[in-house]
Amino acid sequence: MSRKGITREQLVAEAALLADEVGLEKLSLSVLADRLEVRSPSLYNHVDGLAGLRRELSLLAANTLANLVAKAAHRRKGKNALVAMGDAFRNLSKNRPGLYASLIQAPAPGDTEMADAANRALEPLFGVLSELGCEGDQAIHAIRSLRSAVHGFALLEAAGGFGLPTDLDKSFHWMIGRLVP
Amino acid sequence: MSRKGITREQLVAEAALLADEVGLEKLSLSVLADRLEVRSPSLYNHVDGLAGLRRELSLLAANTLANLVAKAAHRRKGKNALVAMGDAFRNLSKNRPGLYASLIQAPAPGDTEMADAANRALEPLFGVLSELGCEGDQAIHAIRSLRSAVHGFALLEAAGGFGLPTDLDKSFHWMIGRLVP
DNA sequence: TTGCGAATACTAATAGCATTAGTTTAATTC
DNA sequence: GAATTAAACTAATGCTATTAGTATTCGCAA
């Protein structure tokens, strides 16, 4: 058969798009192979099985998020920056639900690359908080709370957990405003 | 073969325990059948396939949570009640991770039984907030925020998302305190 | 240009899971 | 005690992931 010239990056990117369309749970090597017009065993040349693909997706998600958050924080200050970062988070979950969902899986113990990528998305948060004069225990509490709240909000929203979609933006901003010291 | 006398409640309860042990993703009809010392097609007498089992688990989780939250709120007032309810939430995620995880799946559109069960867990929350003089938009924002924050915190904690486990309780209580109006 | 090695695709085969159909057997009911 | 129903079983199908082995194509070096 003629070569398709698939690269790992393309493969993972396509898998992410597919996950957005059909849901991360329904993403299988079979459907990905169909999409790429290839037989499923061929995927093993690029990725270490389904588990490997999932890890690549997590990595892509973490890096994508880190970039969006950094861009959102750029040239903004204080609470404005926090709100923009929160919005970036939430927008990713709305625009790329499959990709966002792959953030959830816990990194394997000792997987520093994965842990690093996740931490990179949090760095701007540290910056803004210290700029707001928030240090020590306060900063730790605030970061944990903001992460939890934003993540939980995005998940509940994606799962249709909120009854009415009215004023969801207001609620989200109210929440963030409450959690900055 | 002699009958095993399995009831649907037992089956679902056992499935929940199994999910706690091996993780919800790894819970299959096969392993459940092994645990119950039965062949997997026999499970179809009690439950509508894997999808049906998952729905039953979600229902059990929602009801369990509703009971725990109601008990936590009992005879408590104001912020004390909110903290106790939050703790109940978080404890469930720690003690029954598999069961807790099955809360996440979105209810099928039109599945009122599932939606009702989920709402029942939130009722005490409404009570406490109105008792705190929180009404209208404020109440809506607060409820959404508290749900998001508590849920997000429980998930991140379960996934090992927080680096150090030190003072996690303090952070959790700090967060709740911030979100009550 | 030719030839060689590595990368990438393929086919074939295996194993596990969910699911359906049809059968048997035990319990319940009349 | 006979008939009905419920709950177990076996057998078979189809889908997925995965491995092994094979062939083809691309890039590079002689």
Coordinates of C-alpha atoms (C1' of nucleotides) in Angstrom, one line a residue:
Chain A
M1 CA 0.0 0.0 0.0
S2 CA 1.1 3.5 -0.7
R3 CA 2.2 5.5 2.3
K4 CA -0.1 8.0 3.9
G5 CA 2.7 10.1 5.4
I6 CA 1.1 10.4 8.8
T7 CA 3.0 12.1 11.5
R8 CA 2.5 11.7 15.2
E9 CA 1.4 15.2 15.6
Q10 CA -1.2 15.0 12.9
L11 CA -2.5 11.7 14.3
V12 CA -2.9 13.1 17.8
A13 CA -4.5 16.3 16.4
E14 CA -7.0 14.3 14.4
A15 CA -7.7 12.1 17.4
A16 CA -8.5 15.2 19.4
L17 CA -10.9 16.5 16.8
L18 CA -12.5 13.1 16.6
A19 CA -12.9 13.1 20.4
D20 CA -14.6 16.5 20.2
E21 CA -17.1 15.1 17.7
V22 CA -18.0 11.8 19.1
G23 CA -16.9 12.1 22.7
L24 CA -13.7 10.9 24.3
E25 CA -15.2 7.6 25.6
K26 CA -16.2 6.7 22.0
L27 CA -12.7 7.4 20.6
S28 CA -11.2 4.1 19.6
L29 CA -8.2 3.1 17.5
S30 CA -10.7 1.7 15.0
V31 CA -12.6 4.9 14.4
L32 CA -9.3 6.9 14.3
A33 CA -7.9 4.5 11.8
D34 CA -11.0 4.8 9.7
R35 CA -10.8 8.5 9.8
L36 CA -7.1 8.4 8.7
E37 CA -7.9 5.8 6.0
V38 CA -5.6 3.3 7.5
R39 CA -5.9 -0.1 9.2
S40 CA -5.8 0.1 13.0
P41 CA -2.6 -1.9 13.5
S42 CA -0.7 0.8 11.5
L43 CA -1.4 3.3 14.3
Y44 CA 1.1 1.4 16.4
N45 CA 3.9 2.8 14.3
H46 CA 3.1 6.3 15.7
V47 CA 1.6 5.8 19.1
D48 CA 1.9 3.2 21.8
G49 CA -1.6 1.7 21.6
L50 CA -4.7 3.1 23.0
A51 CA -3.1 4.0 26.3
G52 CA -0.3 5.8 24.5
L53 CA -2.8 7.7 22.4
R54 CA -4.6 8.8 25.5
R55 CA -1.5 10.0 27.1
E56 CA -0.6 12.0 24.0
L57 CA -4.0 13.6 24.1
S58 CA -3.6 14.5 27.8
L59 CA -0.3 16.1 26.9
L60 CA -1.8 18.0 24.0
A61 CA -4.6 19.2 26.2
A62 CA -2.3 20.4 28.9
N63 CA -0.1 22.2 26.5
T64 CA -3.0 23.8 24.7
L65 CA -4.5 24.9 28.0
A66 CA -1.2 26.3 29.1
N67 CA -0.8 28.4 25.9
L68 CA -4.4 29.7 26.1
V69 CA -4.0 30.7 29.8
A70 CA -0.7 32.4 29.2
K71 CA -2.2 34.3 26.3
A72 CA -5.2 35.3 28.4
A73 CA -3.0 36.6 31.2
H74 CA -0.8 38.6 28.8
R75 CA -1.0 42.3 29.4
R76 CA -3.7 42.0 32.0
K77 CA -3.5 42.7 35.7
G78 CA -5.1 41.6 38.9
K79 CA -8.7 40.3 38.9
N80 CA -9.0 41.1 35.2
A81 CA -6.3 38.6 34.5
L82 CA -7.9 36.0 36.7
V83 CA -11.2 36.3 35.0
A84 CA -9.6 36.2 31.5
M85 CA -7.8 33.0 32.5
G86 CA -10.9 31.5 33.9
D87 CA -12.7 32.3 30.7
A88 CA -9.9 30.7 28.6
F89 CA -10.3 27.6 30.7
R90 CA -14.1 27.5 30.2
N91 CA -13.9 28.2 26.5
L92 CA -11.6 25.3 25.9
S93 CA -14.1 23.0 27.6
K94 CA -16.8 24.4 25.4
N95 CA -15.0 24.5 22.1
R96 CA -13.0 21.3 22.5
P97 CA -14.9 19.1 24.8
G98 CA -13.1 15.9 23.8
L99 CA -9.7 17.5 24.3
Y100 CA -10.7 19.0 27.6
A101 CA -12.0 15.7 28.8
S102 CA -8.6 14.2 28.3
L103 CA -7.2 16.5 30.9
I104 CA -8.9 14.6 33.6
Q105 CA -7.0 11.3 33.6
A106 CA -4.5 11.3 36.4
P107 CA -0.8 11.3 35.3
A108 CA 0.9 8.0 35.9
P109 CA 3.1 8.3 39.0
G110 CA 6.5 9.5 37.9
D111 CA 5.3 10.9 34.6
T112 CA 7.1 14.3 35.0
E113 CA 6.5 15.4 31.5
M114 CA 2.7 15.3 32.1
A115 CA 3.0 16.9 35.5
D116 CA 5.2 19.7 34.1
A117 CA 2.7 20.4 31.4
A118 CA -0.1 20.7 33.9
N119 CA 1.9 23.0 36.1
R120 CA 2.8 25.3 33.2
A121 CA -0.9 26.2 32.9
L122 CA -0.9 27.3 36.5
E123 CA 2.2 29.5 36.4
P124 CA 0.4 32.7 35.3
L125 CA -1.9 32.2 38.2
F126 CA 1.0 32.3 40.7
G127 CA 2.2 35.5 39.1
V128 CA -1.1 37.3 39.3
L129 CA -1.7 36.3 42.9
S130 CA 1.6 37.4 44.1
E131 CA 1.1 40.7 42.3
L132 CA -2.1 41.0 44.2
G133 CA -0.1 40.7 47.4
C134 CA -1.3 37.2 48.1
E135 CA 1.5 35.0 49.5
G136 CA 2.1 32.0 51.7
D137 CA -0.9 30.0 52.9
Q138 CA -3.3 32.5 51.4
A139 CA -1.9 31.9 47.9
I140 CA -2.0 28.1 48.3
H141 CA -5.6 28.2 49.4
A142 CA -6.5 30.6 46.6
I143 CA -4.9 28.6 43.9
R144 CA -6.4 25.3 45.0
S145 CA -9.8 26.9 45.2
L146 CA -9.6 28.7 41.9
R147 CA -8.5 25.5 40.2
S148 CA -11.2 23.4 41.8
A149 CA -13.9 26.0 41.1
V150 CA -13.0 26.6 37.5
H151 CA -12.5 23.0 36.7
G152 CA -15.7 22.0 38.5
F153 CA -17.7 24.7 36.7
A154 CA -16.4 23.6 33.3
L155 CA -17.2 20.0 34.0
L156 CA -20.7 20.6 35.3
E157 CA -21.5 22.9 32.5
A158 CA -20.2 20.4 29.9
A159 CA -22.3 17.6 31.5
G160 CA -25.4 19.8 31.4
G161 CA -25.4 19.8 35.2
F162 CA -26.8 23.3 35.5
G163 CA -30.5 23.5 34.8
L164 CA -30.8 26.8 33.0
P165 CA -28.0 28.2 31.0
T166 CA -29.1 31.8 31.9
D167 CA -26.5 34.1 33.3
L168 CA -23.9 31.3 33.5
D169 CA -21.3 33.9 32.6
K170 CA -22.3 36.0 35.5
S171 CA -22.3 33.1 37.9
F172 CA -18.8 32.2 36.7
H173 CA -17.4 35.7 37.2
W174 CA -19.1 36.0 40.6
M175 CA -17.4 32.8 41.6
I176 CA -14.0 33.9 40.6
G177 CA -14.4 37.3 42.2
R178 CA -15.2 35.6 45.5
L179 CA -12.1 33.5 45.4
V180 CA -9.6 36.2 44.9
P181 CA -8.3 37.5 48.2
Chain B
M1 CA -27.5 -24.6 37.6
S2 CA -28.7 -23.7 41.1
R3 CA -30.0 -20.3 41.5
K4 CA -27.9 -17.7 43.2
G5 CA -30.8 -15.5 44.4
I6 CA -29.3 -12.3 43.2
T7 CA -31.4 -9.2 43.5
R8 CA -30.9 -6.0 41.6
E9 CA -30.0 -4.1 44.7
Q10 CA -27.3 -6.5 45.7
L11 CA -25.9 -6.6 42.1
V12 CA -25.6 -2.8 41.9
A13 CA -24.2 -2.6 45.4
E14 CA -21.6 -5.2 44.6
A15 CA -20.8 -3.4 41.3
A16 CA -20.2 -0.2 43.3
L17 CA -17.8 -1.9 45.7
L18 CA -16.0 -3.4 42.7
A19 CA -15.8 0.0 41.1
D20 CA -14.3 1.3 44.3
E21 CA -11.6 -1.4 44.2
V22 CA -10.6 -1.5 40.6
G23 CA -11.8 1.9 39.3
L24 CA -15.0 2.6 37.4
E25 CA -13.4 2.4 34.0
K26 CA -12.3 -1.1 34.6
L27 CA -15.7 -2.3 35.9
S28 CA -17.0 -4.7 33.2
L29 CA -19.9 -7.1 33.2
S30 CA -17.3 -9.9 33.0
V31 CA -15.5 -9.0 36.3
L32 CA -18.8 -8.3 38.0
A33 CA -20.1 -11.7 36.9
D34 CA -16.9 -13.4 38.2
R35 CA -17.4 -11.6 41.5
L36 CA -21.0 -12.8 41.7
E37 CA -20.0 -16.3 40.6
V38 CA -22.3 -16.2 37.6
R39 CA -21.9 -16.1 33.8
S40 CA -22.1 -12.6 32.4
P41 CA -25.2 -13.1 30.2
S42 CA -27.1 -13.9 33.5
L43 CA -26.7 -10.3 34.5
Y44 CA -29.1 -9.3 31.8
N45 CA -31.9 -10.7 33.9
H46 CA -31.3 -7.9 36.5
V47 CA -29.9 -5.0 34.6
D48 CA -30.1 -3.7 31.0
G49 CA -26.6 -4.4 29.9
L50 CA -23.5 -2.3 30.7
A51 CA -25.3 1.0 30.0
G52 CA -28.1 0.0 32.3
L53 CA -25.7 -1.0 35.1
R54 CA -24.0 2.4 34.7
R55 CA -27.3 4.2 35.1
E56 CA -28.1 2.2 38.2
L57 CA -24.8 3.1 39.6
S58 CA -25.3 6.8 38.9
L59 CA -28.7 6.6 40.6
L60 CA -27.2 4.8 43.7
A61 CA -24.5 7.4 43.8
A62 CA -26.9 10.3 43.7
N63 CA -29.2 8.9 46.3
T64 CA -26.3 8.0 48.6
L65 CA -25.0 11.5 48.3
A66 CA -28.4 13.0 48.9
N67 CA -28.7 11.0 52.1
L68 CA -25.2 11.9 53.4
V69 CA -25.7 15.6 52.6
A70 CA -29.1 15.6 54.3
K71 CA -27.6 14.0 57.4
A72 CA -24.7 16.4 57.5
A73 CA -27.1 19.4 57.3
H74 CA -29.2 18.0 60.1
R75 CA -29.3 20.2 63.2
R76 CA -26.6 22.5 61.9
K77 CA -27.0 26.1 60.8
G78 CA -25.4 28.6 58.5
K79 CA -21.8 28.2 57.5
N80 CA -21.4 25.3 59.8
A81 CA -24.0 23.4 57.8
L82 CA -22.3 24.3 54.6
V83 CA -19.0 23.1 55.7
A84 CA -20.4 19.8 57.0
M85 CA -22.2 19.3 53.7
G86 CA -19.0 19.9 51.8
D87 CA -17.2 17.5 53.9
A88 CA -19.8 14.9 53.3
F89 CA -19.3 15.4 49.6
R90 CA -15.6 15.1 49.8
N91 CA -15.7 12.1 52.1
L92 CA -17.8 10.2 49.7
S93 CA -15.3 10.8 47.0
K94 CA -12.5 9.6 49.3
N95 CA -14.3 6.5 50.7
R96 CA -16.2 5.4 47.6
P97 CA -14.2 6.7 44.6
G98 CA -15.8 4.3 42.2
L99 CA -19.3 5.2 43.3
Y100 CA -18.4 8.9 43.3
A101 CA -17.0 8.7 39.8
S102 CA -20.3 7.4 38.5
L103 CA -21.9 10.7 39.5
I104 CA -20.3 12.4 36.6
Q105 CA -22.0 10.9 33.6
A106 CA -24.6 13.2 32.3
P107 CA -28.2 12.0 32.7
A108 CA -29.9 11.2 29.4
P109 CA -32.2 14.0 28.3
G110 CA -35.6 13.3 29.7
D111 CA -34.3 11.0 32.5
T112 CA -36.3 12.7 35.3
E113 CA -35.6 10.1 37.9
M114 CA -31.8 10.8 37.5
A115 CA -32.3 14.5 37.5
D116 CA -34.5 14.3 40.6
A117 CA -32.0 12.3 42.5
A118 CA -29.3 14.8 41.7
N119 CA -31.5 17.7 42.8
R120 CA -32.4 16.1 46.1
A121 CA -28.8 16.3 47.1
L122 CA -28.9 20.1 46.5
E123 CA -32.1 20.8 48.5
P124 CA -30.5 21.3 51.9
L125 CA -28.2 23.7 50.2
F126 CA -31.1 25.9 49.2
G127 CA -32.4 25.8 52.7
V128 CA -29.2 26.9 54.4
L129 CA -28.7 29.7 51.9
S130 CA -32.1 31.2 52.3
E131 CA -31.7 30.9 56.0
L132 CA -28.6 33.0 55.6
G133 CA -30.7 35.6 53.9
C134 CA -29.4 34.8 50.5
E135 CA -32.1 35.0 47.8
G136 CA -32.6 35.5 44.1
D137 CA -29.5 35.9 41.9
Q138 CA -27.2 35.8 44.8
A139 CA -28.5 32.4 45.8
I140 CA -28.2 31.1 42.2
H141 CA -24.6 32.2 41.9
A142 CA -23.7 30.8 45.3
I143 CA -25.2 27.4 44.7
R144 CA -23.6 27.1 41.3
S145 CA -20.3 28.2 42.7
L146 CA -20.4 25.9 45.7
R147 CA -21.4 22.9 43.6
S148 CA -18.6 23.6 41.1
A149 CA -16.0 24.2 43.8
V150 CA -16.8 21.2 45.9
H151 CA -17.0 18.9 43.0
G152 CA -13.9 20.2 41.3
F153 CA -12.0 19.9 44.6
A154 CA -13.1 16.4 45.1
L155 CA -12.1 15.4 41.6
L156 CA -8.7 17.0 41.7
E157 CA -8.0 15.5 45.0
A158 CA -9.0 12.0 43.8
A159 CA -6.9 12.4 40.7
G160 CA -3.9 13.4 42.8
G161 CA -4.0 16.8 41.2
F162 CA -2.8 18.6 44.2
G163 CA 0.9 18.3 44.8
L164 CA 1.1 18.1 48.6
P165 CA -1.7 16.8 50.7
T166 CA -0.8 19.2 53.5
D167 CA -3.5 21.4 54.8
L168 CA -6.0 20.2 52.2
D169 CA -8.8 20.4 54.8
K170 CA -7.9 24.0 55.5
S171 CA -7.9 24.9 51.9
F172 CA -11.3 23.2 51.4
H173 CA -12.8 25.1 54.3
W174 CA -11.3 28.4 53.2
M175 CA -12.9 27.9 49.8
I176 CA -16.3 27.2 51.2
G177 CA -16.1 30.2 53.5
R178 CA -15.3 32.4 50.6
L179 CA -18.3 31.3 48.6
V180 CA -20.9 31.9 51.2
P181 CA -22.4 35.3 50.8
Chain C
dT1 C1' 21.7 5.6 -10.6
dT2 C1' 21.5 1.8 -7.7
dG3 C1' 21.2 -0.6 -3.5
dC4 C1' 20.4 -0.8 1.4
dG5 C1' 18.2 0.1 5.7
dA6 C1' 14.5 2.0 8.2
dA7 C1' 10.0 3.5 8.5
dT8 C1' 5.4 2.5 7.6
dA9 C1' 1.9 0.2 5.8
dC10 C1' -0.4 -4.3 5.4
dT11 C1' -2.7 -9.2 6.5
dA12 C1' -3.6 -12.8 9.7
dA13 C1' -4.5 -14.3 14.1
dT14 C1' -5.6 -14.1 19.1
dA15 C1' -8.0 -12.7 23.2
dG16 C1' -11.4 -10.1 25.8
dC17 C1' -15.7 -7.9 26.2
dA18 C1' -20.8 -7.0 25.2
dT19 C1' -24.7 -8.8 23.5
dT20 C1' -28.4 -11.9 21.6
dA21 C1' -30.8 -16.3 21.0
dG22 C1' -32.3 -20.3 22.5
dT23 C1' -32.3 -23.9 26.3
dT24 C1' -32.7 -25.7 30.9
dT25 C1' -33.8 -25.8 35.6
dA26 C1' -35.5 -24.2 39.9
dA27 C1' -39.0 -21.7 42.3
dT28 C1' -43.7 -20.1 42.6
dT29 C1' -48.5 -20.3 42.0
dC30 C1' -52.8 -22.5 41.1
Chain D
dG1 C1' -48.9 -32.2 41.4
dA2 C1' -49.0 -29.4 37.1
dA3 C1' -48.2 -25.2 34.9
dT4 C1' -46.1 -20.8 34.7
dT5 C1' -42.4 -17.7 35.5
dA6 C1' -37.8 -16.3 36.7
dA7 C1' -33.1 -16.9 36.5
dA8 C1' -29.5 -19.4 35.4
dC9 C1' -26.9 -21.6 31.5
dT10 C1' -24.4 -22.6 26.7
dA11 C1' -23.4 -21.2 22.1
dA12 C1' -22.6 -17.9 18.8
dT13 C1' -21.7 -13.1 16.8
dG14 C1' -19.4 -8.9 16.3
dC15 C1' -16.4 -5.3 17.8
dT16 C1' -12.0 -3.8 19.8
dA17 C1' -7.1 -4.0 21.1
dT18 C1' -3.0 -6.1 20.4
dT19 C1' 0.9 -8.9 18.5
dA20 C1' 3.5 -11.2 14.9
dG21 C1' 5.1 -11.5 10.6
dT22 C1' 5.4 -9.6 5.7
dA23 C1' 5.8 -6.3 2.0
dT24 C1' 6.4 -1.9 0.2
dT25 C1' 8.1 2.7 -0.1
dC26 C1' 11.1 6.5 1.1
dG27 C1' 15.6 8.6 1.9
dC28 C1' 20.3 8.4 1.8
dA29 C1' 24.8 6.9 0.6
dA30 C1' 27.9 4.7 -2.4

